mmCIF file of C-alpha atoms in Angstrom:
data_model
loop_
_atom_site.group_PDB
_atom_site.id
_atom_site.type_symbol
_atom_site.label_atom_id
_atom_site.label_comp_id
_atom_site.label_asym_id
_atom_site.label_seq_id
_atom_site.Cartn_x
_atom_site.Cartn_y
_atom_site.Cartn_z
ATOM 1 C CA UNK A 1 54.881 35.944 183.574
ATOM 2 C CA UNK A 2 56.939 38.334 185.770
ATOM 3 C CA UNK A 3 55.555 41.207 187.419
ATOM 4 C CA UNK A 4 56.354 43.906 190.618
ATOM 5 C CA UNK A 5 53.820 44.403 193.086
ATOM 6 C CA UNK A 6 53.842 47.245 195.892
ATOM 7 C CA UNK A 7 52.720 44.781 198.671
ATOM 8 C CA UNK A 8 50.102 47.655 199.944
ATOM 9 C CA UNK A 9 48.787 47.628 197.020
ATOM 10 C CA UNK A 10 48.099 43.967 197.075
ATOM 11 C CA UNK A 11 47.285 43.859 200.167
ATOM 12 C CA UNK A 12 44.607 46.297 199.740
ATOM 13 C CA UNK A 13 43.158 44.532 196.847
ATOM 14 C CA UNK A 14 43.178 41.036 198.436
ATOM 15 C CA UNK A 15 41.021 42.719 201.071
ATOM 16 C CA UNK A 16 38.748 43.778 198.254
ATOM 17 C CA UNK A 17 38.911 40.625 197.277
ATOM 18 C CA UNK A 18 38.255 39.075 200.228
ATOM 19 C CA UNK A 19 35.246 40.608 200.984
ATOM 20 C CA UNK A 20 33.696 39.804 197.888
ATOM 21 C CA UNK A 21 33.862 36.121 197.814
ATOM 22 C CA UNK A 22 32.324 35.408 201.469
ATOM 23 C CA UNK A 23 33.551 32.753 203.723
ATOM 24 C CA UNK A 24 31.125 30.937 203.618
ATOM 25 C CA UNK A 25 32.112 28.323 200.475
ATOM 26 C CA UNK A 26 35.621 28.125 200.691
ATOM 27 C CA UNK A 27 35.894 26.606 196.997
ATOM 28 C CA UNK A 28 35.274 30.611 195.932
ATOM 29 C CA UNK A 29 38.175 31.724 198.111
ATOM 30 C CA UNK A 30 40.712 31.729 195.275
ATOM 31 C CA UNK A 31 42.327 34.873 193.122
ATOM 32 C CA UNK A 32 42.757 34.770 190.027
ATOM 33 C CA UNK A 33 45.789 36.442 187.525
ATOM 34 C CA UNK A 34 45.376 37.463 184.380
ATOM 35 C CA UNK A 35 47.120 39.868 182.088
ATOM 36 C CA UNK A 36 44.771 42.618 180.048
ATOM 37 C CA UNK A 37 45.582 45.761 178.318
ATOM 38 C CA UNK A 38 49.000 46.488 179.039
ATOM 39 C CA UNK A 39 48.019 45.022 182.841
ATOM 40 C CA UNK A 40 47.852 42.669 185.881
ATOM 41 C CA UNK A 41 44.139 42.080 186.631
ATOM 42 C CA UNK A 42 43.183 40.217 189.888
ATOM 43 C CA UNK A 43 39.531 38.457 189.945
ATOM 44 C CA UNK A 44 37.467 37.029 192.991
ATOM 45 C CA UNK A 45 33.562 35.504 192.709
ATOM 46 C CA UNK A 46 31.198 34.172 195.227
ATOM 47 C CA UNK A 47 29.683 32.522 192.284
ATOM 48 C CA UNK A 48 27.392 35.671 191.483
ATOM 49 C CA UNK A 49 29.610 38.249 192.364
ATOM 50 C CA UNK A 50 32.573 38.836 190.745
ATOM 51 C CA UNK A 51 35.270 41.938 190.966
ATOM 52 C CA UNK A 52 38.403 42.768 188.722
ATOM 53 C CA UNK A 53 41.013 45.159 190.129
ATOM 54 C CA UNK A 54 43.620 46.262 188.217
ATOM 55 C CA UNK A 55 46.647 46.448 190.444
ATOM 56 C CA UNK A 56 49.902 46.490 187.766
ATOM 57 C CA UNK A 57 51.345 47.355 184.950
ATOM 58 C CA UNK A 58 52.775 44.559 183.199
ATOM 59 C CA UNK A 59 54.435 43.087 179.455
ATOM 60 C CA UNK A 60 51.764 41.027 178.178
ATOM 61 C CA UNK A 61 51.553 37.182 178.436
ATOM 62 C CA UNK A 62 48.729 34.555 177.749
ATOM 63 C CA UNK A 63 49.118 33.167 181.132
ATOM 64 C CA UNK A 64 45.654 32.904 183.736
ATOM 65 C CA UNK A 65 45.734 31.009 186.137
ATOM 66 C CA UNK A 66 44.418 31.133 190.264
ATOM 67 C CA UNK A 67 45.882 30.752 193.309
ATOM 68 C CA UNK A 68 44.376 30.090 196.990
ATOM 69 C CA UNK A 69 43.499 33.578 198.548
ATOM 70 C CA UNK A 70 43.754 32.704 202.213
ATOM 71 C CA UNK A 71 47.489 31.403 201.522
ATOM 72 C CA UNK A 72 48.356 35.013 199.581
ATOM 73 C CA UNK A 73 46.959 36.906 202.526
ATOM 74 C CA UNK A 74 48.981 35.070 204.781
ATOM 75 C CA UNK A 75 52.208 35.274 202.946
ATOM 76 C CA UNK A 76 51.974 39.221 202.224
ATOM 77 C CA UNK A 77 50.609 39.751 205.736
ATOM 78 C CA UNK A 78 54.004 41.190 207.650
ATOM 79 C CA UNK A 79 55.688 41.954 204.323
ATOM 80 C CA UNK A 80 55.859 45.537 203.476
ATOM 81 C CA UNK A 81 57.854 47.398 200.467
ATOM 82 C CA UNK A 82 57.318 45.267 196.991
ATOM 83 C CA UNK A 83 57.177 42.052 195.792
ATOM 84 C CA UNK A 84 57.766 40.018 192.806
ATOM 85 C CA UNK A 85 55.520 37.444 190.812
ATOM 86 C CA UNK A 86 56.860 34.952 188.700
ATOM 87 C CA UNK A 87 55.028 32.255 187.223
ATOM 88 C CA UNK A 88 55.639 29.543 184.422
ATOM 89 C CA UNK A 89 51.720 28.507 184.367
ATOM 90 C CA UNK A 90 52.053 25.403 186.609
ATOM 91 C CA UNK A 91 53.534 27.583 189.468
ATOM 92 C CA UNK A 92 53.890 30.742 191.026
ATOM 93 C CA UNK A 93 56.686 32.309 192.945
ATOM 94 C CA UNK A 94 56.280 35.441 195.257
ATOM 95 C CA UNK A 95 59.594 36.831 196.113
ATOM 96 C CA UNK A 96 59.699 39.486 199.079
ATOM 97 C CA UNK A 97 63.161 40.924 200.325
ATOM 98 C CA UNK A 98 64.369 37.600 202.467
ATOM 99 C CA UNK A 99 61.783 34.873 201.946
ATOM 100 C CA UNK A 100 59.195 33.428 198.746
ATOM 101 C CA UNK A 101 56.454 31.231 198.274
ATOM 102 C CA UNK A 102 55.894 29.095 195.575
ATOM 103 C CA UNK A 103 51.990 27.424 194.699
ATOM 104 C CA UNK A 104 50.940 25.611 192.521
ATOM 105 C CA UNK A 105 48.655 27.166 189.780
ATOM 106 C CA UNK A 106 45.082 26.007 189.338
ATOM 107 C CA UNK A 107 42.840 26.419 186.651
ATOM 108 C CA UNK A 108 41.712 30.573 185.760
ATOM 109 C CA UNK A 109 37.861 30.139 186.216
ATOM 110 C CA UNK A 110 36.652 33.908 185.968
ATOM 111 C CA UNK A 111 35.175 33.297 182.531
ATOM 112 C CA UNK A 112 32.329 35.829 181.107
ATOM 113 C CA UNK A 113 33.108 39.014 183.196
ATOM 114 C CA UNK A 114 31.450 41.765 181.738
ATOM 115 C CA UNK A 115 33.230 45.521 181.304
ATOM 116 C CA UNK A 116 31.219 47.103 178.887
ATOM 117 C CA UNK A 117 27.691 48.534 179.798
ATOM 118 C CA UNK A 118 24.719 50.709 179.396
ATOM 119 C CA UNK A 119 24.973 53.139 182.340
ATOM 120 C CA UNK A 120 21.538 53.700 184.406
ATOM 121 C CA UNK A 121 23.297 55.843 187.185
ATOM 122 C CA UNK A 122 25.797 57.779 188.544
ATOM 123 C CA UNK A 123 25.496 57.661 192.569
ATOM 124 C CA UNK A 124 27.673 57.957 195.416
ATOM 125 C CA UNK A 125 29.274 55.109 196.973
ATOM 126 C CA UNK A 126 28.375 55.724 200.581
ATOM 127 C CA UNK A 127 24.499 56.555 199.686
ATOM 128 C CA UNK A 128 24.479 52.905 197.599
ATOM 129 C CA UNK A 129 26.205 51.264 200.364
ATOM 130 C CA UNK A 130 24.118 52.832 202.983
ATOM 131 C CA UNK A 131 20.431 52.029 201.176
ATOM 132 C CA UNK A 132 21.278 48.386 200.243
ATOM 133 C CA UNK A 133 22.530 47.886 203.767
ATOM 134 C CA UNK A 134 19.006 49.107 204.534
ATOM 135 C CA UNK A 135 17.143 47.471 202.299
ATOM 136 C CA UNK A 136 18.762 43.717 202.926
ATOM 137 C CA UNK A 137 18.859 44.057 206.467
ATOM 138 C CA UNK A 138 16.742 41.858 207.669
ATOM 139 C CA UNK A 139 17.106 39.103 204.895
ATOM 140 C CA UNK A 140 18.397 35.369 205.167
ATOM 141 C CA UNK A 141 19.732 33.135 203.018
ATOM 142 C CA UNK A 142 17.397 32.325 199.719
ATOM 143 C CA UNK A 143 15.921 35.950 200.068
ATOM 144 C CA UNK A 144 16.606 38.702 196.797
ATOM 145 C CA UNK A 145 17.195 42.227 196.224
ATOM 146 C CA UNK A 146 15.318 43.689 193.561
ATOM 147 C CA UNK A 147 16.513 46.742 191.265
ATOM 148 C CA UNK A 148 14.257 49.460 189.780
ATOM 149 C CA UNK A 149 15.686 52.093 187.557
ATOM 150 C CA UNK A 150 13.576 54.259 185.829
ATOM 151 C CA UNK A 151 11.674 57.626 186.464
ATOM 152 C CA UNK A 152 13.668 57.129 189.878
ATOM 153 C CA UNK A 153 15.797 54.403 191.893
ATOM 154 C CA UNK A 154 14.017 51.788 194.342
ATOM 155 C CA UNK A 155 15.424 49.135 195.989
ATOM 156 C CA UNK A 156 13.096 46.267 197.669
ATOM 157 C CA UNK A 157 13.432 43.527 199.782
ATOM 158 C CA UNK A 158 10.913 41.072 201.418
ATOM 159 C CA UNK A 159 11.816 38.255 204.518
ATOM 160 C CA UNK A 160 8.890 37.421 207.064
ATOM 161 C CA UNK A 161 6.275 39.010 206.371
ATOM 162 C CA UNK A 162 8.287 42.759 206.077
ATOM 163 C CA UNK A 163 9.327 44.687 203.041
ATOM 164 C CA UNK A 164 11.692 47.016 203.202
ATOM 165 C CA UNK A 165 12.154 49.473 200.220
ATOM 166 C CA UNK A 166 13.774 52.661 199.262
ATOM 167 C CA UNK A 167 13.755 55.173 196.486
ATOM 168 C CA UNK A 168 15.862 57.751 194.906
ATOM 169 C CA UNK A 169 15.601 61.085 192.541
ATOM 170 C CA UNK A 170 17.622 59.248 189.890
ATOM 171 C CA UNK A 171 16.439 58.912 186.382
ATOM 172 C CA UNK A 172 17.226 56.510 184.219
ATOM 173 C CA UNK A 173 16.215 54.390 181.196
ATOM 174 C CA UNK A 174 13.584 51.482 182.365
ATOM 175 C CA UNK A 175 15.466 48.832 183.784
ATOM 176 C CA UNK A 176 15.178 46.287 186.722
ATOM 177 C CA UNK A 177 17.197 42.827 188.107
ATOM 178 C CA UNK A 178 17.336 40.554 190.923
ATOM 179 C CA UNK A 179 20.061 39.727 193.144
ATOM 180 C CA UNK A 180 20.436 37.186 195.805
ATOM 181 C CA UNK A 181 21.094 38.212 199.522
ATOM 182 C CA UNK A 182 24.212 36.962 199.988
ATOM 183 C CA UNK A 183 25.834 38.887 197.328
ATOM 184 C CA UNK A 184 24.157 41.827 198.329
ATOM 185 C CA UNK A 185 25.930 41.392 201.599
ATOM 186 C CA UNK A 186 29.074 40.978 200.135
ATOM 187 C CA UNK A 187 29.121 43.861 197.893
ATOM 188 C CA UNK A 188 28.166 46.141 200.837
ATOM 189 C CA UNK A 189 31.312 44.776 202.437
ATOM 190 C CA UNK A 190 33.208 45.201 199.515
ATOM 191 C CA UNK A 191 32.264 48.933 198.330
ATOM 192 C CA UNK A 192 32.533 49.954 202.345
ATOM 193 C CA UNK A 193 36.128 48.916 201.752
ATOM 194 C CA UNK A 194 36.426 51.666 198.546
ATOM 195 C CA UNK A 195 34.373 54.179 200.901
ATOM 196 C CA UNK A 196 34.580 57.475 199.237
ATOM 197 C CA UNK A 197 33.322 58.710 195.315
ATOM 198 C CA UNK A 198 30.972 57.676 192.661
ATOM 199 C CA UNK A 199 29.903 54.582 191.724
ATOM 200 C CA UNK A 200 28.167 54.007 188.145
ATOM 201 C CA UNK A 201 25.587 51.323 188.052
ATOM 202 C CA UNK A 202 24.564 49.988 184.353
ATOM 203 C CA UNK A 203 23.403 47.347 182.625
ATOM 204 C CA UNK A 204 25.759 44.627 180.833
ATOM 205 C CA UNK A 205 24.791 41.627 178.778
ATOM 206 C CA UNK A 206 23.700 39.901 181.031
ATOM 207 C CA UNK A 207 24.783 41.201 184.504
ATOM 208 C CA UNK A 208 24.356 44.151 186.352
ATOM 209 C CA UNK A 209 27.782 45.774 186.375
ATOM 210 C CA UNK A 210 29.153 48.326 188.691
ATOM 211 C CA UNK A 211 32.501 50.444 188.364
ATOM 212 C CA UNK A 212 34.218 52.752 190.848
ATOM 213 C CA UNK A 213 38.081 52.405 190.857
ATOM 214 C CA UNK A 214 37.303 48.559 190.422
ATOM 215 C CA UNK A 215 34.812 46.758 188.420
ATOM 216 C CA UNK A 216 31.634 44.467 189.864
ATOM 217 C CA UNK A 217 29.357 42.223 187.944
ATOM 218 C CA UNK A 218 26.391 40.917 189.896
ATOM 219 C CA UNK A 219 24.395 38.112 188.321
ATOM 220 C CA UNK A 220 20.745 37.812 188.966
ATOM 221 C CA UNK A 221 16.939 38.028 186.297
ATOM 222 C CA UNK A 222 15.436 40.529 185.020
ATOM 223 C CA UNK A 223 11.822 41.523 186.409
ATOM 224 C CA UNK A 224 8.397 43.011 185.675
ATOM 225 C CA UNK A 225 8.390 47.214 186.493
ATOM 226 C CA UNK A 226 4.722 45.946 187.136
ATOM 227 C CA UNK A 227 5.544 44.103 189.649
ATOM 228 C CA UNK A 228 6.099 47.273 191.997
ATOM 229 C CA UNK A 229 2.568 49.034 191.114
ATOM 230 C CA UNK A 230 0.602 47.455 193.934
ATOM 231 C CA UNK A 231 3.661 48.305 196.952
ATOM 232 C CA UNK A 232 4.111 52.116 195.267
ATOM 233 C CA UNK A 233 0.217 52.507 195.478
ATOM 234 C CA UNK A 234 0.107 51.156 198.990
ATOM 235 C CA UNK A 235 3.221 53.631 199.939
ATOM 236 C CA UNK A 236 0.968 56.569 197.961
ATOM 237 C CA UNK A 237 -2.553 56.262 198.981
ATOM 238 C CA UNK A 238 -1.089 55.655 203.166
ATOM 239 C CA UNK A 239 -1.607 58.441 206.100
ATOM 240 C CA UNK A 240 1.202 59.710 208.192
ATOM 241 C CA UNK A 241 -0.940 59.395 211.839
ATOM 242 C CA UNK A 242 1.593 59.007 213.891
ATOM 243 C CA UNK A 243 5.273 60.423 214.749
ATOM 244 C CA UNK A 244 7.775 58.011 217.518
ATOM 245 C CA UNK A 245 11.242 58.189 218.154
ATOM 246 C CA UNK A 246 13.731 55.642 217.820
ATOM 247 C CA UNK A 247 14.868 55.718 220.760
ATOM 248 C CA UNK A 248 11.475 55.399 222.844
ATOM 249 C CA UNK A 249 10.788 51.959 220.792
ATOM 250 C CA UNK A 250 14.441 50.776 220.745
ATOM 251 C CA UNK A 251 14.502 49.272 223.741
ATOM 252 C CA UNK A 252 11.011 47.052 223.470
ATOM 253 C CA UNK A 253 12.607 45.983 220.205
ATOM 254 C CA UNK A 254 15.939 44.849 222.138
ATOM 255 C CA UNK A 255 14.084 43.406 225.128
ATOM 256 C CA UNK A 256 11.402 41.525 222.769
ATOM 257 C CA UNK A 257 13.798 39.432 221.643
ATOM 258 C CA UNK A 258 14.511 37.441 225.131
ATOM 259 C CA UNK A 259 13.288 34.446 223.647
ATOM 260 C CA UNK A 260 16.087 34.572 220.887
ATOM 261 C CA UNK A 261 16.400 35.507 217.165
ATOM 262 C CA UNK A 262 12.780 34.399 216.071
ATOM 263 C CA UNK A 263 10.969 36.019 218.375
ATOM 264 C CA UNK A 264 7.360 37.175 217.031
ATOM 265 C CA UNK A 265 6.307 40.788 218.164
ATOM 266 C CA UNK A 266 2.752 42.163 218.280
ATOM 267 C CA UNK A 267 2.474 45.871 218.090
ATOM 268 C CA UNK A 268 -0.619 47.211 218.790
ATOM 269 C CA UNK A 269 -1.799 50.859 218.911
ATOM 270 C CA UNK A 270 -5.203 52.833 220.015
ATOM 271 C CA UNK A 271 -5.619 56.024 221.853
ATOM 272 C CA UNK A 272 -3.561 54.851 224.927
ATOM 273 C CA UNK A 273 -0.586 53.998 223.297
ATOM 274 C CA UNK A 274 1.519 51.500 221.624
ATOM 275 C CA UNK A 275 2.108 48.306 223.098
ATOM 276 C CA UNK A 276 4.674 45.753 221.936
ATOM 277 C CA UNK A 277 4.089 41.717 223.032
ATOM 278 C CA UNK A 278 6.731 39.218 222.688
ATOM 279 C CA UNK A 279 5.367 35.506 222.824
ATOM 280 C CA UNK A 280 6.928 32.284 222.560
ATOM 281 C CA UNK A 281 5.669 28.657 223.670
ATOM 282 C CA UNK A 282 6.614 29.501 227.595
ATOM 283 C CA UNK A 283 7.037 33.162 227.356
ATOM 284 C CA UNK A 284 5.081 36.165 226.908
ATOM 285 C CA UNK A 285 6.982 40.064 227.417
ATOM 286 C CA UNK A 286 4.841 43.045 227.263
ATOM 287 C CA UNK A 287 5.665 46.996 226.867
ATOM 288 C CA UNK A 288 3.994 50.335 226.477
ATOM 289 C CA UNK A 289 5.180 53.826 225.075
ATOM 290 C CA UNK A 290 2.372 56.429 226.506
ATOM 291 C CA UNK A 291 1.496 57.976 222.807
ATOM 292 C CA UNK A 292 -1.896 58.120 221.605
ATOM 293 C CA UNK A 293 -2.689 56.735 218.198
ATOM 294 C CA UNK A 294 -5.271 57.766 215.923
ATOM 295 C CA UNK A 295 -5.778 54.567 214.654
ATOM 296 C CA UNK A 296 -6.426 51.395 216.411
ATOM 297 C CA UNK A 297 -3.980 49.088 214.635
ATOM 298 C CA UNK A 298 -1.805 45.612 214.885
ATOM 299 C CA UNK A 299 0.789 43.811 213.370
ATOM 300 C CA UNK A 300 2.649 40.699 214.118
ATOM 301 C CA UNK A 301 6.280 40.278 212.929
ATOM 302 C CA UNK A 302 9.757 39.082 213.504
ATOM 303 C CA UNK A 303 11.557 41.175 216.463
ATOM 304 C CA UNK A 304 14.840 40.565 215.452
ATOM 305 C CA UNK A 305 14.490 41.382 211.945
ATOM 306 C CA UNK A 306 12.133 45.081 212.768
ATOM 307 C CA UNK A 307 15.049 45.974 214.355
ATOM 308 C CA UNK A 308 17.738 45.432 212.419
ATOM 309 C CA UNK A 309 15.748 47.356 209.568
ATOM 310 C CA UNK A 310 15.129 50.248 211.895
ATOM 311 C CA UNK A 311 18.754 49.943 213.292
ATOM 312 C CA UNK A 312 19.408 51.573 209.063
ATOM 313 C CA UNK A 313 16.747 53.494 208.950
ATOM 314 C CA UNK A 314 18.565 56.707 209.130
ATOM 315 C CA UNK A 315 16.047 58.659 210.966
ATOM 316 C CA UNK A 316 15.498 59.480 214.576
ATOM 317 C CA UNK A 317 12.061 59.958 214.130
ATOM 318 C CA UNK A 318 9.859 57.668 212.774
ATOM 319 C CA UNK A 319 6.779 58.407 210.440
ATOM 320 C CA UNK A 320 3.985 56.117 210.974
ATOM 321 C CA UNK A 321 1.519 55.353 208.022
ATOM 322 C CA UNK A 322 -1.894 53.508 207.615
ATOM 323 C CA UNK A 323 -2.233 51.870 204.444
ATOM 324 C CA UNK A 324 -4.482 49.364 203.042
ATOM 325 C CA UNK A 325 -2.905 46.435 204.056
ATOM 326 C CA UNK A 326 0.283 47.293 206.001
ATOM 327 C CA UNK A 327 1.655 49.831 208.684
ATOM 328 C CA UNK A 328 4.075 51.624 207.195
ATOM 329 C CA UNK A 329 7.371 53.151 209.092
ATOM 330 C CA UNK A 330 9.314 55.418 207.192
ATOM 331 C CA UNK A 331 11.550 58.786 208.010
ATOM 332 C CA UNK A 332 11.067 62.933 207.347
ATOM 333 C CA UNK A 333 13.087 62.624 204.355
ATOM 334 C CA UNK A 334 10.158 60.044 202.674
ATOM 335 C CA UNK A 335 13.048 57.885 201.395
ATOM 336 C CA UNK A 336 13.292 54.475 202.984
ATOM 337 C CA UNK A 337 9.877 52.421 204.177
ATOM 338 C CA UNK A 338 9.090 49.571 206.545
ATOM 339 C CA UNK A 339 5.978 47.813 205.294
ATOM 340 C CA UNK A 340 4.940 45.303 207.941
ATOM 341 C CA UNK A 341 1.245 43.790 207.280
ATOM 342 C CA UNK A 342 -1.797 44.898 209.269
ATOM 343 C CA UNK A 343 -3.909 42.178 210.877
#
């Protein structure tokens, strides 16, 4: 195998790359090489999900193999102009103007990607960034994001007690699937790094499979569309009774959290206002906004979490809704909820 680079080019798709596979396990921080379709192909995973860039033309070869990514970042770091790859499967050489590296090869493991799909939607980037950045914000580790495409797009989330959930005008066959957090994370970081134009979401084999300039596959299940009845009904049947800015409640949400990350808030609302109560073991913070409510109303829930949600809200002002069973916070455009449960 012998192929020329641009280094920016490489550089730009080992950042791609980078952001995909998390630094969290350091076993998934490898790239791998492959040659398909007249091309170079570079592939990173964080063991769900996976990206393919293609970054060369090249002559063909049966040659895969990967190489450790935070050693090729290094190398190409300071280098500028191109570069050449040479490899005889058992090692690699990276030639710049004055200096090379040679690694040894390890085993190609980016088995099963998936190119061809069913697509559900066309959408763009920023907008799909912006509502799963939303929608997961206030997840941990362990916690899912959960797909619905269909007579329109939702996205939900649940950590603590709080759902967080969004929905789009975008039509599409019936179709749902399940992610895990930490890929969702990851792909935000990775598509913020592509920015601009439309990305097409679709349904592979057995991944969900997203293509822009560069190719995703996110594994995950599939779900029951019944599953969302009871939340959409909630969301439906709800009155707005109350409108609060941001900015008034921003500040109780910082200062509740003096006791640390897991802080629990009480927010509780009647005709003199809203009050917000942080309490710990040896701690107890209180504040008021001077707004009447219509309702009498309160609901107990992570401080930290509230306001990283309402940090990606997207809205100055915030709707309030009474529903059955939850307090709902959502913005004028109707397109991204807060469901926190009502006690």
């Amino acid at each position: 195998m012998r192929v020329f680079l641009n280094v920016e080019e490489l550089k730009r798709v080992l950042k791609l790359i980078d952001k995909t596979v998390g630094t969290v396990e350091k076993t998934n921080r490898i790239v791998g090489f492959k040659y398909e379709n007249g091309f170079l192909n570079l592939y990173g995973s964080d063991g769900c999900l996976s990206l393919k860039a293609k970054v060369s033309e090249m002559n063909p070869t049966t040659l895969s193999f990967s190489v450790p990514l935070d050693i090729l970042k290094f190398f190409v770091f300071e280098l500028s102009g191109n570069i050449s790859i040479y490899s005889d499967g058992n090692y690699v050489v990276l030639k710049a103007k004055d200096e090379n590296l040679k690694l040894k090869t390890e085993r190609f493991s980016f088995k099963n990607f998936e190119e061809r799909y069913e697509e559900l939607i066309n959408i763009p980037i920023n907008v799909f960034v912006n509502d799963l950045d939303f929608v997961s914000s206030h997840l941990e580790e362990g916690n899912y994001v959960d797909f619905y495409f269909g007579s329109k797009v939702r996205m939900v989330a649940e950590n603590g007690g709080i759902i967080n959930y969004v929905v789009r005008d975008k039509k599409s066959k019936e179709y749902s699937w399940r992610i895990p957090y930490y890929s969702a994370r990851h792909l935000i970081k990775a598509l913020s790094e592509i920015k601009s134009g439309e990305l097409s979401v679709g349904e592979g084999l057995n991944k969900l499979v997203l293509s822009s300039d560069y190719l995703f596959n996110v594994c995950g299940e599939e779900l029951d569309h019944l599953d969302l009845v009871p939340l959409e009904n909630e969301i439906e049947k709800s009155e707005e009774f109350l409108r609060v800015s941001l900015k008034s409640i921003r500040r109780f949400l910082r200062r509740a959290m003096i006791s640390g990350r897991y802080s629990r808030l009480k927010i509780f609302g009647n005709e003199k206002g809203l009050y917000f109560y942080a309490f710990s073991e040896n701690m107890e913070y209180r504040g008021h906004i001077d707004i009447s409510s219509k309702y009498i109303f309160q609901t107990t829930t992570n401080a930290y979490f509230l306001r990283s949600a309402l940090n990606r809200i997207g809205s100055e002002t915030l709707l309030f809704f009474k529903g059955e069973k939850y307090l709902i916070i959502s913005t004028m455009q109707k397109r991204r909820f807060i469901l926190l449960p009502l006690l």
